mmCIF file of C-alpha atoms in Angstrom:
data_model
loop_
_atom_site.group_PDB
_atom_site.id
_atom_site.type_symbol
_atom_site.label_atom_id
_atom_site.label_comp_id
_atom_site.label_asym_id
_atom_site.label_seq_id
_atom_site.Cartn_x
_atom_site.Cartn_y
_atom_site.Cartn_z
ATOM 1 C CA MET A 1 73.750 43.061 18.766
ATOM 2 C CA VAL A 2 74.037 46.414 19.690
ATOM 3 C CA SER A 3 71.111 46.745 21.654
ATOM 4 C CA ILE A 4 71.100 45.410 25.574
ATOM 5 C CA LYS A 5 68.043 47.605 26.436
ATOM 6 C CA LYS A 6 64.786 45.771 27.220
ATOM 7 C CA TYR A 7 61.771 46.998 25.399
ATOM 8 C CA ASP A 8 58.141 46.414 25.547
ATOM 9 C CA PHE A 9 57.853 45.631 21.840
ATOM 10 C CA LEU A 10 60.434 44.178 19.345
ATOM 11 C CA ILE A 11 58.775 45.177 15.701
ATOM 12 C CA VAL A 12 60.299 43.145 12.846
ATOM 13 C CA GLY A 13 59.460 45.337 9.785
ATOM 14 C CA ALA A 14 59.748 48.893 9.353
ATOM 15 C CA GLY A 15 56.787 49.050 6.740
ATOM 16 C CA LEU A 16 53.594 51.123 7.246
ATOM 17 C CA TYR A 17 52.088 48.493 9.532
ATOM 18 C CA GLY A 18 55.253 48.119 11.617
ATOM 19 C CA ALA A 19 55.613 52.176 11.774
ATOM 20 C CA VAL A 20 52.073 52.849 12.797
ATOM 21 C CA PHE A 21 52.404 50.056 15.608
ATOM 22 C CA ALA A 22 55.439 51.541 16.807
ATOM 23 C CA HIS A 23 54.120 55.211 16.903
ATOM 24 C CA GLU A 24 50.825 54.247 18.413
ATOM 25 C CA ALA A 25 52.766 52.312 21.157
ATOM 26 C CA LYS A 26 54.988 55.188 21.716
ATOM 27 C CA LYS A 27 52.338 57.477 22.157
ATOM 28 C CA ARG A 28 50.928 55.097 24.890
ATOM 29 C CA GLY A 29 54.230 55.300 26.806
ATOM 30 C CA LYS A 30 55.615 51.798 25.387
ATOM 31 C CA THR A 31 59.272 51.414 24.115
ATOM 32 C CA CYS A 32 59.693 49.776 20.708
ATOM 33 C CA LEU A 33 62.791 48.524 18.734
ATOM 34 C CA VAL A 34 62.012 48.267 15.130
ATOM 35 C CA VAL A 35 64.313 46.140 12.936
ATOM 36 C CA ASP A 36 64.288 45.629 9.374
ATOM 37 C CA LYS A 37 66.471 43.316 7.009
ATOM 38 C CA ARG A 38 66.361 46.382 4.377
ATOM 39 C CA GLU A 39 68.823 49.258 4.695
ATOM 40 C CA HIS A 40 65.757 51.752 4.677
ATOM 41 C CA ILE A 41 62.691 52.458 6.528
ATOM 42 C CA GLY A 42 59.149 52.396 4.719
ATOM 43 C CA GLY A 43 59.041 48.985 3.436
ATOM 44 C CA ASN A 44 57.839 49.027 -0.143
ATOM 45 C CA THR A 45 56.910 52.768 0.124
ATOM 46 C CA PHE A 46 60.238 53.582 0.284
ATOM 47 C CA CYS A 47 61.126 56.518 -2.128
ATOM 48 C CA LYS A 48 65.009 56.806 -3.464
ATOM 49 C CA LYS A 49 66.253 60.214 -4.537
ATOM 50 C CA ILE A 50 67.503 60.216 -7.760
ATOM 51 C CA GLU A 51 67.966 63.383 -9.943
ATOM 52 C CA ASP A 52 66.255 65.600 -7.005
ATOM 53 C CA ILE A 53 63.079 63.106 -8.174
ATOM 54 C CA ASN A 54 61.334 60.893 -5.421
ATOM 55 C CA VAL A 55 61.405 57.669 -6.981
ATOM 56 C CA HIS A 56 59.071 54.882 -6.065
ATOM 57 C CA ALA A 57 61.516 52.152 -5.602
ATOM 58 C CA TYR A 58 59.182 49.200 -5.401
ATOM 59 C CA GLY A 59 56.306 50.253 -7.762
ATOM 60 C CA ALA A 60 53.820 53.061 -7.824
ATOM 61 C CA HIS A 61 51.923 53.751 -4.493
ATOM 62 C CA ILE A 62 49.211 56.071 -4.456
ATOM 63 C CA PHE A 63 47.486 56.685 -1.186
ATOM 64 C CA HIS A 64 43.707 56.788 -1.562
ATOM 65 C CA THR A 65 40.888 56.242 0.938
ATOM 66 C CA ASN A 66 37.416 57.087 1.757
ATOM 67 C CA ASP A 67 38.132 56.890 5.673
ATOM 68 C CA LYS A 68 38.656 60.760 6.694
ATOM 69 C CA LYS A 69 40.197 59.750 9.798
ATOM 70 C CA ILE A 70 42.972 57.554 8.156
ATOM 71 C CA TRP A 71 43.316 60.653 5.684
ATOM 72 C CA ASP A 72 43.927 63.037 8.593
ATOM 73 C CA TYR A 73 46.009 60.515 10.527
ATOM 74 C CA VAL A 74 48.707 60.609 7.669
ATOM 75 C CA ASN A 75 48.331 64.184 6.753
ATOM 76 C CA ASP A 76 49.479 64.795 10.430
ATOM 77 C CA PHE A 77 52.845 63.558 9.379
ATOM 78 C CA VAL A 78 53.217 65.300 6.195
ATOM 79 C CA PRO A 79 50.742 67.157 3.707
ATOM 80 C CA PHE A 80 49.726 65.107 0.681
ATOM 81 C CA ASN A 81 49.561 66.694 -2.800
ATOM 82 C CA ARG A 82 46.478 66.524 -5.119
ATOM 83 C CA TYR A 83 47.783 63.862 -7.278
ATOM 84 C CA THR A 84 45.013 61.985 -9.119
ATOM 85 C CA ASN A 85 45.614 58.798 -10.484
ATOM 86 C CA SER A 86 44.564 58.596 -14.157
ATOM 87 C CA PRO A 87 46.502 55.831 -16.076
ATOM 88 C CA VAL A 88 46.704 55.225 -19.741
ATOM 89 C CA ALA A 89 46.913 52.027 -21.799
ATOM 90 C CA ASN A 90 49.221 51.719 -24.630
ATOM 91 C CA TYR A 91 47.866 49.072 -27.311
ATOM 92 C CA ASN A 92 50.081 48.842 -30.571
ATOM 93 C CA GLY A 93 50.645 52.492 -30.208
ATOM 94 C CA SER A 94 47.251 53.675 -29.710
ATOM 95 C CA LEU A 95 46.349 55.372 -26.285
ATOM 96 C CA TYR A 96 43.485 54.716 -24.169
ATOM 97 C CA ASN A 97 42.147 56.154 -20.983
ATOM 98 C CA LEU A 98 41.840 54.240 -17.946
ATOM 99 C CA PRO A 99 39.891 53.068 -16.105
ATOM 100 C CA PHE A 100 37.174 52.245 -18.805
ATOM 101 C CA ASN A 101 35.322 55.417 -19.288
ATOM 102 C CA MET A 102 33.466 57.147 -21.774
ATOM 103 C CA ASN A 103 37.064 58.717 -22.809
ATOM 104 C CA THR A 104 38.129 55.112 -23.420
ATOM 105 C CA PHE A 105 34.864 54.188 -25.363
ATOM 106 C CA HIS A 106 35.137 57.339 -27.703
ATOM 107 C CA GLN A 107 38.892 56.157 -28.355
ATOM 108 C CA LEU A 108 37.702 52.982 -29.207
ATOM 109 C CA TRP A 109 34.672 53.354 -31.362
ATOM 110 C CA GLY A 110 34.164 56.822 -31.846
ATOM 111 C CA VAL A 111 30.940 57.101 -29.668
ATOM 112 C CA LYS A 112 29.990 60.373 -28.152
ATOM 113 C CA THR A 113 27.432 59.159 -25.814
ATOM 114 C CA PRO A 114 26.665 56.524 -23.072
ATOM 115 C CA THR A 115 23.956 55.069 -25.007
ATOM 116 C CA GLU A 116 26.010 54.381 -27.962
ATOM 117 C CA ALA A 117 28.551 52.627 -25.817
ATOM 118 C CA LYS A 118 26.314 50.435 -23.690
ATOM 119 C CA ALA A 119 24.793 49.294 -27.064
ATOM 120 C CA ILE A 120 28.131 48.094 -28.304
ATOM 121 C CA ILE A 121 29.216 46.696 -25.139
ATOM 122 C CA GLU A 122 25.895 44.476 -24.869
ATOM 123 C CA GLU A 123 26.027 43.415 -28.334
ATOM 124 C CA GLN A 124 29.938 42.272 -27.953
ATOM 125 C CA SER A 125 29.130 40.819 -24.591
ATOM 126 C CA LYS A 126 26.004 39.065 -25.132
ATOM 127 C CA LYS A 127 27.106 36.606 -27.585
ATOM 128 C CA HIS A 128 29.565 35.341 -24.504
ATOM 129 C CA GLN A 129 26.885 34.958 -21.941
ATOM 130 C CA LYS A 130 27.715 31.755 -20.069
ATOM 131 C CA ASN A 131 25.989 30.196 -16.783
ATOM 132 C CA LYS A 132 29.324 29.470 -15.389
ATOM 133 C CA PRO A 133 32.298 30.868 -17.274
ATOM 134 C CA LYS A 134 35.097 28.146 -16.995
ATOM 135 C CA ASN A 135 38.068 30.904 -16.936
ATOM 136 C CA LEU A 136 39.128 34.159 -16.989
ATOM 137 C CA GLU A 137 38.650 35.032 -20.396
ATOM 138 C CA GLU A 138 35.195 33.704 -20.622
ATOM 139 C CA GLN A 139 34.335 35.867 -17.673
ATOM 140 C CA ALA A 140 35.787 39.036 -19.145
ATOM 141 C CA LEU A 141 34.220 38.417 -22.497
ATOM 142 C CA SER A 142 31.054 37.976 -20.964
ATOM 143 C CA LEU A 143 31.225 41.401 -19.033
ATOM 144 C CA VAL A 144 32.861 43.654 -21.700
ATOM 145 C CA GLY A 145 32.875 42.073 -25.095
ATOM 146 C CA GLU A 146 35.582 41.634 -27.593
ATOM 147 C CA ASP A 147 37.157 45.102 -28.078
ATOM 148 C CA ILE A 148 37.978 46.086 -24.436
ATOM 149 C CA TYR A 149 39.175 42.474 -23.587
ATOM 150 C CA TYR A 150 41.418 41.913 -26.492
ATOM 151 C CA LYS A 151 42.914 45.347 -26.422
ATOM 152 C CA LEU A 152 43.202 46.342 -22.658
ATOM 153 C CA ILE A 153 42.752 43.109 -20.484
ATOM 154 C CA LYS A 154 43.895 40.096 -22.133
ATOM 155 C CA GLY A 155 47.770 40.654 -22.554
ATOM 156 C CA TYR A 156 48.016 42.684 -19.693
ATOM 157 C CA THR A 157 46.510 40.126 -17.236
ATOM 158 C CA GLU A 158 48.528 37.160 -19.020
ATOM 159 C CA LYS A 159 51.759 38.923 -18.444
ATOM 160 C CA GLN A 160 50.710 39.923 -14.770
ATOM 161 C CA TRP A 161 49.936 36.207 -13.954
ATOM 162 C CA GLY A 162 52.342 34.541 -16.292
ATOM 163 C CA ARG A 163 49.537 32.264 -17.602
ATOM 164 C CA LYS A 164 47.082 32.197 -20.325
ATOM 165 C CA ALA A 165 43.900 34.007 -19.484
ATOM 166 C CA THR A 166 42.023 30.587 -20.249
ATOM 167 C CA GLU A 167 44.105 28.815 -17.746
ATOM 168 C CA LEU A 168 43.360 31.396 -15.203
ATOM 169 C CA PRO A 169 40.166 31.324 -12.747
ATOM 170 C CA SER A 170 37.190 33.242 -13.638
ATOM 171 C CA PHE A 171 36.959 34.725 -10.028
ATOM 172 C CA ILE A 172 40.064 36.831 -10.494
ATOM 173 C CA ILE A 173 37.535 39.152 -12.529
ATOM 174 C CA LYS A 174 34.327 39.274 -10.628
ATOM 175 C CA ARG A 175 33.471 42.404 -12.165
ATOM 176 C CA LEU A 176 34.836 44.961 -14.626
ATOM 177 C CA PRO A 177 33.888 48.540 -13.825
ATOM 178 C CA LEU A 178 32.565 50.511 -16.684
ATOM 179 C CA ARG A 179 32.047 54.234 -16.236
ATOM 180 C CA TYR A 180 29.524 55.954 -18.516
ATOM 181 C CA THR A 181 30.876 59.282 -17.866
ATOM 182 C CA PHE A 182 34.021 61.288 -18.961
ATOM 183 C CA ASP A 183 36.352 60.650 -16.008
ATOM 184 C CA ASN A 184 39.633 59.335 -15.952
ATOM 185 C CA ASN A 185 40.028 59.304 -12.040
ATOM 186 C CA TYR A 186 41.067 55.550 -11.491
ATOM 187 C CA PHE A 187 39.747 55.349 -7.806
ATOM 188 C CA ASN A 188 36.349 56.470 -6.410
ATOM 189 C CA ASP A 189 37.452 57.185 -3.140
ATOM 190 C CA SER A 190 37.119 60.743 -1.613
ATOM 191 C CA TYR A 191 40.725 61.253 -0.697
ATOM 192 C CA GLN A 192 43.748 60.605 -2.554
ATOM 193 C CA GLY A 193 47.299 62.011 -3.287
ATOM 194 C CA ILE A 194 51.072 61.719 -2.669
ATOM 195 C CA PRO A 195 53.174 62.847 0.224
ATOM 196 C CA ILE A 196 54.850 65.945 -0.511
ATOM 197 C CA GLY A 197 58.491 65.063 -0.492
ATOM 198 C CA GLY A 198 57.758 61.486 -0.747
ATOM 199 C CA TYR A 199 56.693 58.523 1.437
ATOM 200 C CA ASN A 200 59.724 58.789 3.383
ATOM 201 C CA GLU A 201 58.417 61.815 4.907
ATOM 202 C CA LEU A 202 55.524 59.715 6.191
ATOM 203 C CA SER A 203 57.577 56.828 7.729
ATOM 204 C CA GLY A 204 60.292 59.165 8.978
ATOM 205 C CA GLY A 205 57.410 60.920 11.147
ATOM 206 C CA LEU A 206 55.920 57.801 12.183
ATOM 207 C CA LEU A 207 59.136 56.451 13.394
ATOM 208 C CA GLU A 208 60.592 59.777 15.016
ATOM 209 C CA GLY A 209 62.051 59.066 18.309
ATOM 210 C CA ILE A 210 61.646 55.366 18.037
ATOM 211 C CA ASP A 211 64.860 53.074 18.214
ATOM 212 C CA VAL A 212 65.070 51.490 14.576
ATOM 213 C CA GLN A 213 68.058 49.214 13.559
ATOM 214 C CA LEU A 214 68.209 48.398 9.773
ATOM 215 C CA GLY A 215 70.098 45.645 8.053
ATOM 216 C CA VAL A 216 69.022 43.297 10.544
ATOM 217 C CA ASN A 217 68.264 39.539 9.438
ATOM 218 C CA TYR A 218 65.569 38.758 12.350
ATOM 219 C CA PHE A 219 65.794 35.109 11.358
ATOM 220 C CA LYS A 220 69.730 34.973 11.908
ATOM 221 C CA ASP A 221 69.569 36.192 15.314
ATOM 222 C CA LYS A 222 65.910 35.551 16.310
ATOM 223 C CA ILE A 223 66.342 34.271 19.964
ATOM 224 C CA ALA A 224 68.696 37.467 20.703
ATOM 225 C CA LEU A 225 66.313 39.892 19.206
ATOM 226 C CA ASP A 226 63.165 38.380 20.858
ATOM 227 C CA SER A 227 64.988 38.351 24.477
ATOM 228 C CA LEU A 228 65.054 42.160 23.774
ATOM 229 C CA ALA A 229 61.228 42.728 24.253
ATOM 230 C CA ASN A 230 58.160 41.459 26.428
ATOM 231 C CA LYS A 231 56.482 40.816 22.810
ATOM 232 C CA THR A 232 57.090 40.685 19.259
ATOM 233 C CA VAL A 233 55.253 42.023 16.354
ATOM 234 C CA PHE A 234 56.132 40.294 13.236
ATOM 235 C CA THR A 235 55.268 42.048 9.655
ATOM 236 C CA GLY A 236 57.062 39.627 7.624
ATOM 237 C CA LYS A 237 56.270 36.444 5.716
ATOM 238 C CA ILE A 238 54.180 34.130 8.180
ATOM 239 C CA ASP A 239 55.244 30.940 6.383
ATOM 240 C CA GLU A 240 58.770 31.964 6.849
ATOM 241 C CA TYR A 241 58.080 32.726 10.479
ATOM 242 C CA TYR A 242 57.239 28.911 10.639
ATOM 243 C CA ASN A 243 60.086 27.744 8.738
ATOM 244 C CA TYR A 244 57.743 26.815 6.147
ATOM 245 C CA GLU A 245 56.061 23.876 8.264
ATOM 246 C CA PHE A 246 52.953 23.705 6.064
ATOM 247 C CA GLY A 247 54.704 24.682 2.867
ATOM 248 C CA LYS A 248 55.542 27.965 1.039
ATOM 249 C CA LEU A 249 52.782 30.498 0.428
ATOM 250 C CA GLU A 250 53.128 31.674 -3.466
ATOM 251 C CA TYR A 251 53.464 35.212 -4.533
ATOM 252 C CA ARG A 252 53.923 37.057 -7.549
ATOM 253 C CA GLY A 253 57.098 38.849 -7.960
ATOM 254 C CA LEU A 254 58.060 41.993 -9.873
ATOM 255 C CA ARG A 255 61.160 43.396 -10.996
ATOM 256 C CA PHE A 256 61.759 47.300 -11.728
ATOM 257 C CA ASP A 257 64.211 48.595 -14.144
ATOM 258 C CA HIS A 258 64.988 52.470 -13.320
ATOM 259 C CA GLU A 259 66.381 54.431 -16.285
ATOM 260 C CA ILE A 260 67.402 58.410 -16.110
ATOM 261 C CA LEU A 261 66.769 60.073 -19.082
ATOM 262 C CA ASP A 262 68.003 63.138 -20.587
ATOM 263 C CA THR A 263 64.652 64.855 -21.141
ATOM 264 C CA ASP A 264 62.346 66.679 -18.909
ATOM 265 C CA ASN A 265 59.132 64.841 -19.939
ATOM 266 C CA TYR A 266 59.217 61.274 -21.327
ATOM 267 C CA GLN A 267 55.682 60.372 -21.622
ATOM 268 C CA GLY A 268 53.518 62.949 -19.949
ATOM 269 C CA ASN A 269 51.829 60.702 -17.371
ATOM 270 C CA ALA A 270 52.910 59.120 -14.278
ATOM 271 C CA VAL A 271 51.621 55.677 -15.423
ATOM 272 C CA ILE A 272 51.140 53.973 -18.680
ATOM 273 C CA ASN A 273 50.470 50.400 -19.075
ATOM 274 C CA TYR A 274 51.403 48.478 -21.965
ATOM 275 C CA THR A 275 48.647 45.752 -22.925
ATOM 276 C CA GLU A 276 50.338 44.105 -25.645
ATOM 277 C CA ALA A 277 51.296 40.457 -24.621
ATOM 278 C CA ASP A 278 54.676 40.667 -26.655
ATOM 279 C CA ILE A 279 56.002 43.644 -24.746
ATOM 280 C CA PRO A 280 57.473 42.075 -21.486
ATOM 281 C CA TYR A 281 56.920 44.687 -19.211
ATOM 282 C CA THR A 282 53.411 45.748 -17.552
ATOM 283 C CA ARG A 283 53.587 49.616 -17.398
ATOM 284 C CA ILE A 284 56.111 52.444 -17.381
ATOM 285 C CA LEU A 285 56.254 55.009 -14.531
ATOM 286 C CA GLU A 286 57.749 58.646 -14.662
ATOM 287 C CA HIS A 287 57.955 59.670 -10.967
ATOM 288 C CA LYS A 288 58.239 63.284 -11.408
ATOM 289 C CA HIS A 289 54.598 63.191 -12.323
ATOM 290 C CA PHE A 290 53.488 62.072 -8.905
ATOM 291 C CA GLU A 291 54.385 65.224 -7.629
ATOM 292 C CA PHE A 292 54.110 67.554 -10.573
ATOM 293 C CA GLY A 293 57.957 67.957 -10.897
ATOM 294 C CA GLN A 294 59.925 70.523 -12.761
ATOM 295 C CA GLN A 295 63.386 68.861 -12.925
ATOM 296 C CA LYS A 296 65.452 69.085 -16.326
ATOM 297 C CA LYS A 297 65.878 65.308 -16.332
ATOM 298 C CA THR A 298 63.389 62.527 -15.595
ATOM 299 C CA VAL A 299 63.481 58.967 -14.465
ATOM 300 C CA ILE A 300 61.352 56.203 -15.583
ATOM 301 C CA THR A 301 60.624 52.649 -14.398
ATOM 302 C CA LYS A 302 59.923 49.652 -16.558
ATOM 303 C CA GLU A 303 57.833 46.981 -14.233
ATOM 304 C CA TYR A 304 58.244 43.413 -15.260
ATOM 305 C CA PRO A 305 56.143 40.609 -13.779
ATOM 306 C CA LEU A 306 57.923 37.816 -12.243
ATOM 307 C CA GLU A 307 56.963 34.347 -10.600
ATOM 308 C CA ALA A 308 58.101 34.933 -6.963
ATOM 309 C CA SER A 309 60.564 32.531 -5.385
ATOM 310 C CA THR A 310 62.469 32.394 -2.015
ATOM 311 C CA ASP A 311 65.136 34.636 -3.317
ATOM 312 C CA LEU A 312 62.610 37.472 -4.515
ATOM 313 C CA GLU A 313 60.766 40.037 -2.863
ATOM 314 C CA PRO A 314 56.955 38.710 -2.522
ATOM 315 C CA TYR A 315 54.554 41.304 -3.951
ATOM 316 C CA TYR A 316 51.094 39.816 -4.560
ATOM 317 C CA PRO A 317 49.855 36.707 -2.787
ATOM 318 C CA ILE A 318 48.212 34.262 -4.976
ATOM 319 C CA ASN A 319 44.883 33.626 -3.096
ATOM 320 C CA ASP A 320 43.589 30.397 -4.732
ATOM 321 C CA ASP A 321 42.272 27.727 -2.598
ATOM 322 C CA LYS A 322 45.288 25.794 -2.193
ATOM 323 C CA ASN A 323 47.468 28.915 -0.982
ATOM 324 C CA ASN A 324 44.321 30.033 1.074
ATOM 325 C CA ASN A 325 44.154 26.729 2.777
ATOM 326 C CA ARG A 326 47.735 26.665 3.715
ATOM 327 C CA TYR A 327 47.627 30.143 4.874
ATOM 328 C CA LEU A 328 44.778 28.846 7.322
ATOM 329 C CA GLN A 329 47.119 26.474 8.780
ATOM 330 C CA TYR A 330 49.553 28.938 9.650
ATOM 331 C CA LYS A 331 46.826 31.310 11.024
ATOM 332 C CA ASN A 332 45.553 28.766 13.462
ATOM 333 C CA LYS A 333 49.067 28.071 14.557
ATOM 334 C CA ALA A 334 49.817 31.652 15.066
ATOM 335 C CA SER A 335 46.429 31.768 17.092
ATOM 336 C CA ASN A 336 48.221 29.873 19.737
ATOM 337 C CA ASP A 337 51.274 32.047 19.711
ATOM 338 C CA LEU A 338 51.921 35.182 21.637
ATOM 339 C CA VAL A 339 53.648 36.859 18.671
ATOM 340 C CA ILE A 340 51.412 39.833 16.982
ATOM 341 C CA PHE A 341 50.955 38.975 13.238
ATOM 342 C CA GLY A 342 50.150 42.012 11.325
ATOM 343 C CA GLY A 343 50.378 43.489 7.553
ATOM 344 C CA ARG A 344 50.261 41.953 3.799
ATOM 345 C CA LEU A 345 52.808 39.178 4.292
ATOM 346 C CA ALA A 346 52.014 38.120 7.855
ATOM 347 C CA GLU A 347 48.269 37.825 6.820
ATOM 348 C CA TYR A 348 48.603 36.631 3.306
ATOM 349 C CA LYS A 349 46.479 39.316 1.723
ATOM 350 C CA TYR A 350 46.611 42.160 -0.638
ATOM 351 C CA TYR A 351 46.298 45.559 1.307
ATOM 352 C CA ASP A 352 46.243 49.046 0.010
ATOM 353 C CA MET A 353 48.192 51.339 2.390
ATOM 354 C CA HIS A 354 44.998 53.046 3.952
ATOM 355 C CA GLN A 355 43.941 49.486 4.738
ATOM 356 C CA VAL A 356 47.461 48.751 6.250
ATOM 357 C CA VAL A 357 47.440 52.033 8.259
ATOM 358 C CA GLY A 358 43.693 50.954 9.418
ATOM 359 C CA ALA A 359 44.404 47.575 10.503
ATOM 360 C CA ALA A 360 47.725 48.789 12.513
ATOM 361 C CA LEU A 361 45.403 51.197 14.096
ATOM 362 C CA ALA A 362 42.711 48.622 14.963
ATOM 363 C CA LYS A 363 45.104 46.478 16.260
ATOM 364 C CA THR A 364 46.734 48.906 18.908
ATOM 365 C CA LYS A 365 43.548 50.395 19.943
ATOM 366 C CA LYS A 366 42.233 46.782 20.819
ATOM 367 C CA LEU A 367 45.769 46.070 22.471
ATOM 368 C CA PHE A 368 45.942 49.198 24.565
ATOM 369 C CA ASP A 369 42.442 51.055 24.854
ATOM 370 C CA ASN A 370 40.261 47.929 26.048
#
């Protein structure tokens, strides 16, 4: 290792959690070394510049929150634009606005009023009412009826999970929001947008003036790296940290196929979902629309769901009873350790970006200000 300096903190992972932790520690006079196995900072928020377009290399990242303090916090590093997430679903060539709202209901049935839409949904869903739905399909049908389920939910969900909806537990869909207004804004949060210039501006701002080493495999040099600092902050997979002592935690994976197209506008929207089961990808992103780009060419990404393995990047934790119980074993072991565990992989939970920022801020406040 090139470093011989002693630090207060070794932070494993240059994603949002590690970057916020490092920034807050530095503000309080602490020294940090951040290492990451990838060749870039920012974790999954990393943007790759292609044809002068900020391409979300690991899938769409749209920052949204109701917490003004967190919104102001990230905007201190980079101004955010006014992007509003309004995805579209493509089913057999027909387009439907998402989330399910009056525009969607008009596209499905030609209805013009909330009363008409409610009547159709109630008529379709009441025949599927069950005391205890046995699976996701029964649950969804009982909530929204056949048309919405078969056209906009079933195929997409089965592709995401790699299993039939009848084999998925009902708790995956606890509720399906139905909006009886003409409102295509996917999120209900007060604040949303994309950093102007891409997420690298945010992670770069957070890590400014902090020692960062990239392309470093922590586990290949763990003893030497740990010896560089008084305390370690670990943001990677908690099961890997403990050498899979209680078994591997399961994740769903994703594959991203990026393509440069010689057109200035391929689909007219940043996100279009493909809800048919026989189309292998779940959605197509057109990245220039995240920042209202006017470039002569465009870059699209087809997103394919994968069953994660130790060789694939883990994305979504599979929080069923088996995996949650396994995680609790790791969590209990970690509670007796001096290492700080934080972030979606270390805590085995799905985090939106504002939640990651909030968790890191809460941890540093507790650690330094109490």
